[in-house]
PDB file of C-alpha atoms in Angstrom:
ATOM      1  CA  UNK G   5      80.543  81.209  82.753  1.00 76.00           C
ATOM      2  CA  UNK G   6      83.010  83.953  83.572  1.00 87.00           C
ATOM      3  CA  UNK G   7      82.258  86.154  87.153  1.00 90.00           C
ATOM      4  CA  UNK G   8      84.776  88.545  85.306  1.00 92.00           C
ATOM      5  CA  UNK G   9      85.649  89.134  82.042  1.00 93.00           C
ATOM      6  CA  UNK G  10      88.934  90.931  80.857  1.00 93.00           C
ATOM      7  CA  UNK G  11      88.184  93.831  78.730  1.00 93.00           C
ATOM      8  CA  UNK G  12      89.769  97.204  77.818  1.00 93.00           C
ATOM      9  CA  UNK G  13      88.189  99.204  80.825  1.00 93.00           C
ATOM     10  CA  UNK G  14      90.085  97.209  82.950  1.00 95.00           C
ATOM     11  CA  UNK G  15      93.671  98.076  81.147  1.00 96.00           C
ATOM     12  CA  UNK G  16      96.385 100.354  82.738  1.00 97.00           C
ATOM     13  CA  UNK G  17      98.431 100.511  79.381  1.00 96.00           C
ATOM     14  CA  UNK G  18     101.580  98.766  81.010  1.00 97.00           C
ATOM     15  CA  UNK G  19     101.269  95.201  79.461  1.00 97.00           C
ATOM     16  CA  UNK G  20     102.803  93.196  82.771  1.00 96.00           C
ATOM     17  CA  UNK G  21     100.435  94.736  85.138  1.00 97.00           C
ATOM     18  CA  UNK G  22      97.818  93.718  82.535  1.00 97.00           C
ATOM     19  CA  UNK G  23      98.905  90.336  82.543  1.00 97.00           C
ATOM     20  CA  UNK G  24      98.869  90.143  86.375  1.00 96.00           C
ATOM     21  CA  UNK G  25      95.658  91.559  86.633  1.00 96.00           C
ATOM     22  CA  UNK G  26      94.319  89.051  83.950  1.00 96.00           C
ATOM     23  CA  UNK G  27      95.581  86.201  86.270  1.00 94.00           C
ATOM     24  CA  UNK G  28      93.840  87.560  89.358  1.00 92.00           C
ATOM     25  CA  UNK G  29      90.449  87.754  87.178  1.00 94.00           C
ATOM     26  CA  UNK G  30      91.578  83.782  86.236  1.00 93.00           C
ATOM     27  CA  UNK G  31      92.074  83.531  90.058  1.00 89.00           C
ATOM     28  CA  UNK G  32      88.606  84.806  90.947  1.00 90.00           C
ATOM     29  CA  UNK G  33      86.729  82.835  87.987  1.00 91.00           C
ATOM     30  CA  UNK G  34      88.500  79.226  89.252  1.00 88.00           C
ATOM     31  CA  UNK G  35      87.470  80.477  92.898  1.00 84.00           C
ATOM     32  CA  UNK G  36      83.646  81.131  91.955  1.00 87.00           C
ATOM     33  CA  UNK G  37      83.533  77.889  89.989  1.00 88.00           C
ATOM     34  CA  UNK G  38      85.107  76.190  92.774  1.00 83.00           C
ATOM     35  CA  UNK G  39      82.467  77.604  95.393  1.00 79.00           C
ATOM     36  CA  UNK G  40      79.807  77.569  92.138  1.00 82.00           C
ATOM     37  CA  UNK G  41      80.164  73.810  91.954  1.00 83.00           C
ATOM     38  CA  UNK G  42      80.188  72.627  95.404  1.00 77.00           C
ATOM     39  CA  UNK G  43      83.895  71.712  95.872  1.00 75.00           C
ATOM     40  CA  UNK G  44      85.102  70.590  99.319  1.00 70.00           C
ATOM     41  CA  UNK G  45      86.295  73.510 101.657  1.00 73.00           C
ATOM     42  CA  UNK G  46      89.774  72.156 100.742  1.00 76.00           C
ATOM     43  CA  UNK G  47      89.714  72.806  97.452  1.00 78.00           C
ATOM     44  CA  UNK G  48      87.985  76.018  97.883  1.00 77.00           C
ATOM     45  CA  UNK G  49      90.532  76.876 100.679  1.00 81.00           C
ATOM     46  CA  UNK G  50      93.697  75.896  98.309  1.00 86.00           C
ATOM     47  CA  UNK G  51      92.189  78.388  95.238  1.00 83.00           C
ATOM     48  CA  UNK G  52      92.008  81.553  97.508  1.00 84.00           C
ATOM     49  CA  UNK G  53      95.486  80.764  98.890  1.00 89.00           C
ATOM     50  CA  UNK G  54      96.336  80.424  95.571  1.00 90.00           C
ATOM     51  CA  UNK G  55      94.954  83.531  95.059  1.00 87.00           C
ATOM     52  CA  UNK G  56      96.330  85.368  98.314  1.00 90.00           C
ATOM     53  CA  UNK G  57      99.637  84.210  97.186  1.00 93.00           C
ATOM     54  CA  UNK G  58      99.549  85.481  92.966  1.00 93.00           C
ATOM     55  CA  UNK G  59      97.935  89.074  94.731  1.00 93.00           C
ATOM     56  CA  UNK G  60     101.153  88.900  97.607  1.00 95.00           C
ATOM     57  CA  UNK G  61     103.256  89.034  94.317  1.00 96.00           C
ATOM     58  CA  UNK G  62     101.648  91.494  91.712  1.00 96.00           C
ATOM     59  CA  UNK G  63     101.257  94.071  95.070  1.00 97.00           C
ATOM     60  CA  UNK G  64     105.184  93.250  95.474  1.00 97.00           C
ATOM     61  CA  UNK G  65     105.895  93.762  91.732  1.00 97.00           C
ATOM     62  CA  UNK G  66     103.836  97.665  91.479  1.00 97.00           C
ATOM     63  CA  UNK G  67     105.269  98.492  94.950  1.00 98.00           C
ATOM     64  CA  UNK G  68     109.301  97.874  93.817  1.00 98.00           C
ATOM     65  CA  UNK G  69     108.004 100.166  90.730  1.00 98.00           C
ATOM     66  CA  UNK G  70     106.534 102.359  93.103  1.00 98.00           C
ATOM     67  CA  UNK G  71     110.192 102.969  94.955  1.00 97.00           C
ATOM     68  CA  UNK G  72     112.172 102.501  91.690  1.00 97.00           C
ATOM     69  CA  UNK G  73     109.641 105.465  89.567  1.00 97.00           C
ATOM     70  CA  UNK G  74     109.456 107.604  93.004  1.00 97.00           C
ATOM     71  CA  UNK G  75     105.703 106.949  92.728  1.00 98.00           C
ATOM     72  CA  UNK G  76     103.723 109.863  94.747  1.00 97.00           C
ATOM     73  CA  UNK G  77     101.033 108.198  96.541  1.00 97.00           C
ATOM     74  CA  UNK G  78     103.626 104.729  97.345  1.00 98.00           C
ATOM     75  CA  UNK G  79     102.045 105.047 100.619  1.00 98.00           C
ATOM     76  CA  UNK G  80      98.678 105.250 100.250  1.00 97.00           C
ATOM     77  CA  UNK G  81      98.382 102.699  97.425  1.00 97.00           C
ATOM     78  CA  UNK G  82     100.490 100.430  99.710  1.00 97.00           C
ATOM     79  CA  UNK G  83      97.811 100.731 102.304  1.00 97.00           C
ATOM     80  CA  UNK G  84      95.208  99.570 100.333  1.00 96.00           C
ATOM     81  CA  UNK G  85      97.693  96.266  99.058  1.00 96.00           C
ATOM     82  CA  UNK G  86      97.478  95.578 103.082  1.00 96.00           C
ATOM     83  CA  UNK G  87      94.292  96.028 103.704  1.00 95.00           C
ATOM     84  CA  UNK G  88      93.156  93.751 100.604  1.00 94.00           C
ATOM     85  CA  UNK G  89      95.617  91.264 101.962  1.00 94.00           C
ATOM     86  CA  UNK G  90      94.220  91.524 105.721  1.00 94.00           C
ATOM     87  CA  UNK G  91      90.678  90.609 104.216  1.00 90.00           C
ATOM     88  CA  UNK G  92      91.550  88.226 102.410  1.00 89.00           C
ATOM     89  CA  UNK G  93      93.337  86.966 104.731  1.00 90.00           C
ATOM     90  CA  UNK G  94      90.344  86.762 107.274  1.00 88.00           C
ATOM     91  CA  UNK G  95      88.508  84.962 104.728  1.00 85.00           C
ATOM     92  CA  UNK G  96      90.916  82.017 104.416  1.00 85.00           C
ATOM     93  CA  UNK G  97      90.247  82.103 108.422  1.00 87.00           C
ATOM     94  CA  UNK G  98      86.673  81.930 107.783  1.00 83.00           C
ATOM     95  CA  UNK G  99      86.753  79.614 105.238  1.00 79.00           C
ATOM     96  CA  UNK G 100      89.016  77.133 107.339  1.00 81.00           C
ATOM     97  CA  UNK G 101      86.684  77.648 110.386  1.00 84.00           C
ATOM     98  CA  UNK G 102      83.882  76.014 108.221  1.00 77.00           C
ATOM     99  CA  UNK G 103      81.774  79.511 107.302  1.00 74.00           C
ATOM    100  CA  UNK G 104      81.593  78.687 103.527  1.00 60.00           C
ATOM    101  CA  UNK G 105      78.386  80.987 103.776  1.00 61.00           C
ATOM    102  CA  UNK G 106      80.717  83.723 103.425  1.00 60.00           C
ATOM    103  CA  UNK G 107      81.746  83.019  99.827  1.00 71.00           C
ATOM    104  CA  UNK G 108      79.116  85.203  98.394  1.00 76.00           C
ATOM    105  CA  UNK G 109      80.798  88.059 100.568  1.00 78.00           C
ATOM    106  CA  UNK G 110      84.072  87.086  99.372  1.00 81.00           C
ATOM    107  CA  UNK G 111      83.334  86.920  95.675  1.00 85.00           C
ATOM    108  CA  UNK G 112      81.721  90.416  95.628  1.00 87.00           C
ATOM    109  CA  UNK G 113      84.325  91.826  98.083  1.00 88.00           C
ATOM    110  CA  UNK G 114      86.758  90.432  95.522  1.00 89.00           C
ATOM    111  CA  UNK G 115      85.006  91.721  92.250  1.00 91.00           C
ATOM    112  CA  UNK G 116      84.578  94.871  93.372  1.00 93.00           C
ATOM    113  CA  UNK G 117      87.939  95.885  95.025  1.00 92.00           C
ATOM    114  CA  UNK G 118      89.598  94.126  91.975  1.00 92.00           C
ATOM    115  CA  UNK G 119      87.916  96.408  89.270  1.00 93.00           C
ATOM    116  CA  UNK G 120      87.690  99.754  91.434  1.00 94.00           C
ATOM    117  CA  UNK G 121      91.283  99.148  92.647  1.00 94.00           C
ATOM    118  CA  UNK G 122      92.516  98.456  88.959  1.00 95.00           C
ATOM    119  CA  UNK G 123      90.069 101.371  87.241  1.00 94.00           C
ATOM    120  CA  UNK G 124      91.047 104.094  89.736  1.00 95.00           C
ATOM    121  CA  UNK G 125      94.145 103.678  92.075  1.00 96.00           C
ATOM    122  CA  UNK G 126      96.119 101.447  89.439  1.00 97.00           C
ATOM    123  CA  UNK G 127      95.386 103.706  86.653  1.00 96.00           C
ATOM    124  CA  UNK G 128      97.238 106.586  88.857  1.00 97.00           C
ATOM    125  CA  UNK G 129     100.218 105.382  87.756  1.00 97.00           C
ATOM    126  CA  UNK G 130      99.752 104.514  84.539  1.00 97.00           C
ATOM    127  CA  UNK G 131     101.723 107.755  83.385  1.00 97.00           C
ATOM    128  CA  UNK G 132     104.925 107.156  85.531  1.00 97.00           C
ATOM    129  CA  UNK G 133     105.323 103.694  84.688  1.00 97.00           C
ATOM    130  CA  UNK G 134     104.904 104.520  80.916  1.00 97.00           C
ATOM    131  CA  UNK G 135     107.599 107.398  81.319  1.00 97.00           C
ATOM    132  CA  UNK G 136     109.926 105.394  82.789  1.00 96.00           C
ATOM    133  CA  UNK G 137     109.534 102.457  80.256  1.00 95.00           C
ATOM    134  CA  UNK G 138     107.005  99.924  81.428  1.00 93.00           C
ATOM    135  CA  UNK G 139     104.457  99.750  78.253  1.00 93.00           C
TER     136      UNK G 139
END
């Protein structure tokens, strides 16, 4: 079963941050199944790098939009892309260092920055990005 499910609350109305955003929720699911069903701390360690990486990307793809649109709050939404990545981050550290107990932290650190970050800062530029094309 599904940690996350993809539903309307979670659109932005701009159908390729949609996708990417559907692809972290895949990203988290495969993560919690991998922790769910007992994988080895390789495996586990490979899906959140997995995931680090796919986040390293969307965060690259809103930011150039950010520049290209002349997005307002670029800065501020950019810090919170690094600090994400910094925790995340840390728990591939953790993870390596054997401290699997931290995977509940991770999964509801991870739930609930993905669907406040997505439902109130992404949402910000919903407008802009519609403006300028991106539907």
């Amino acid at each position: 079963m599904a940690l996350v499910n993809w539903d309307s609350s979670l659109s932005v109305n701009v159908s390729e941050v949609d996708n990417q955003h559907k692809k972290l929720i895949q990203l988290i699911n495969d993560l919690n199944d991998a922790m769910k069903s007992g994988k080895s701390k390789e495996v586990v360690f490979t899906t959140i790098n997995g995931l680090a990486n796919y986040t390293a990307t969307h965060f690259r793809f809103e930011e150039q939009q950010f520049e290209k649109f002349g997005y307002a709050h670029t800065a501020a939404h950019k810090a919170l892309h690094a600090e994400f990545e910094r925790r995340v981050q840390n728990f591939k550290t953790d993870i390596q260092n054997g401290k699997l107990g931290t995977s509940i932290e991770v999964l509801n650190f991870l739930v609930s920055w993905l669907k406040n970050h997505i439902m109130i800062e992404d949402r910000k530029y919903t407008e802009l990005f519609n403006k300028n094309g991106l539907l």
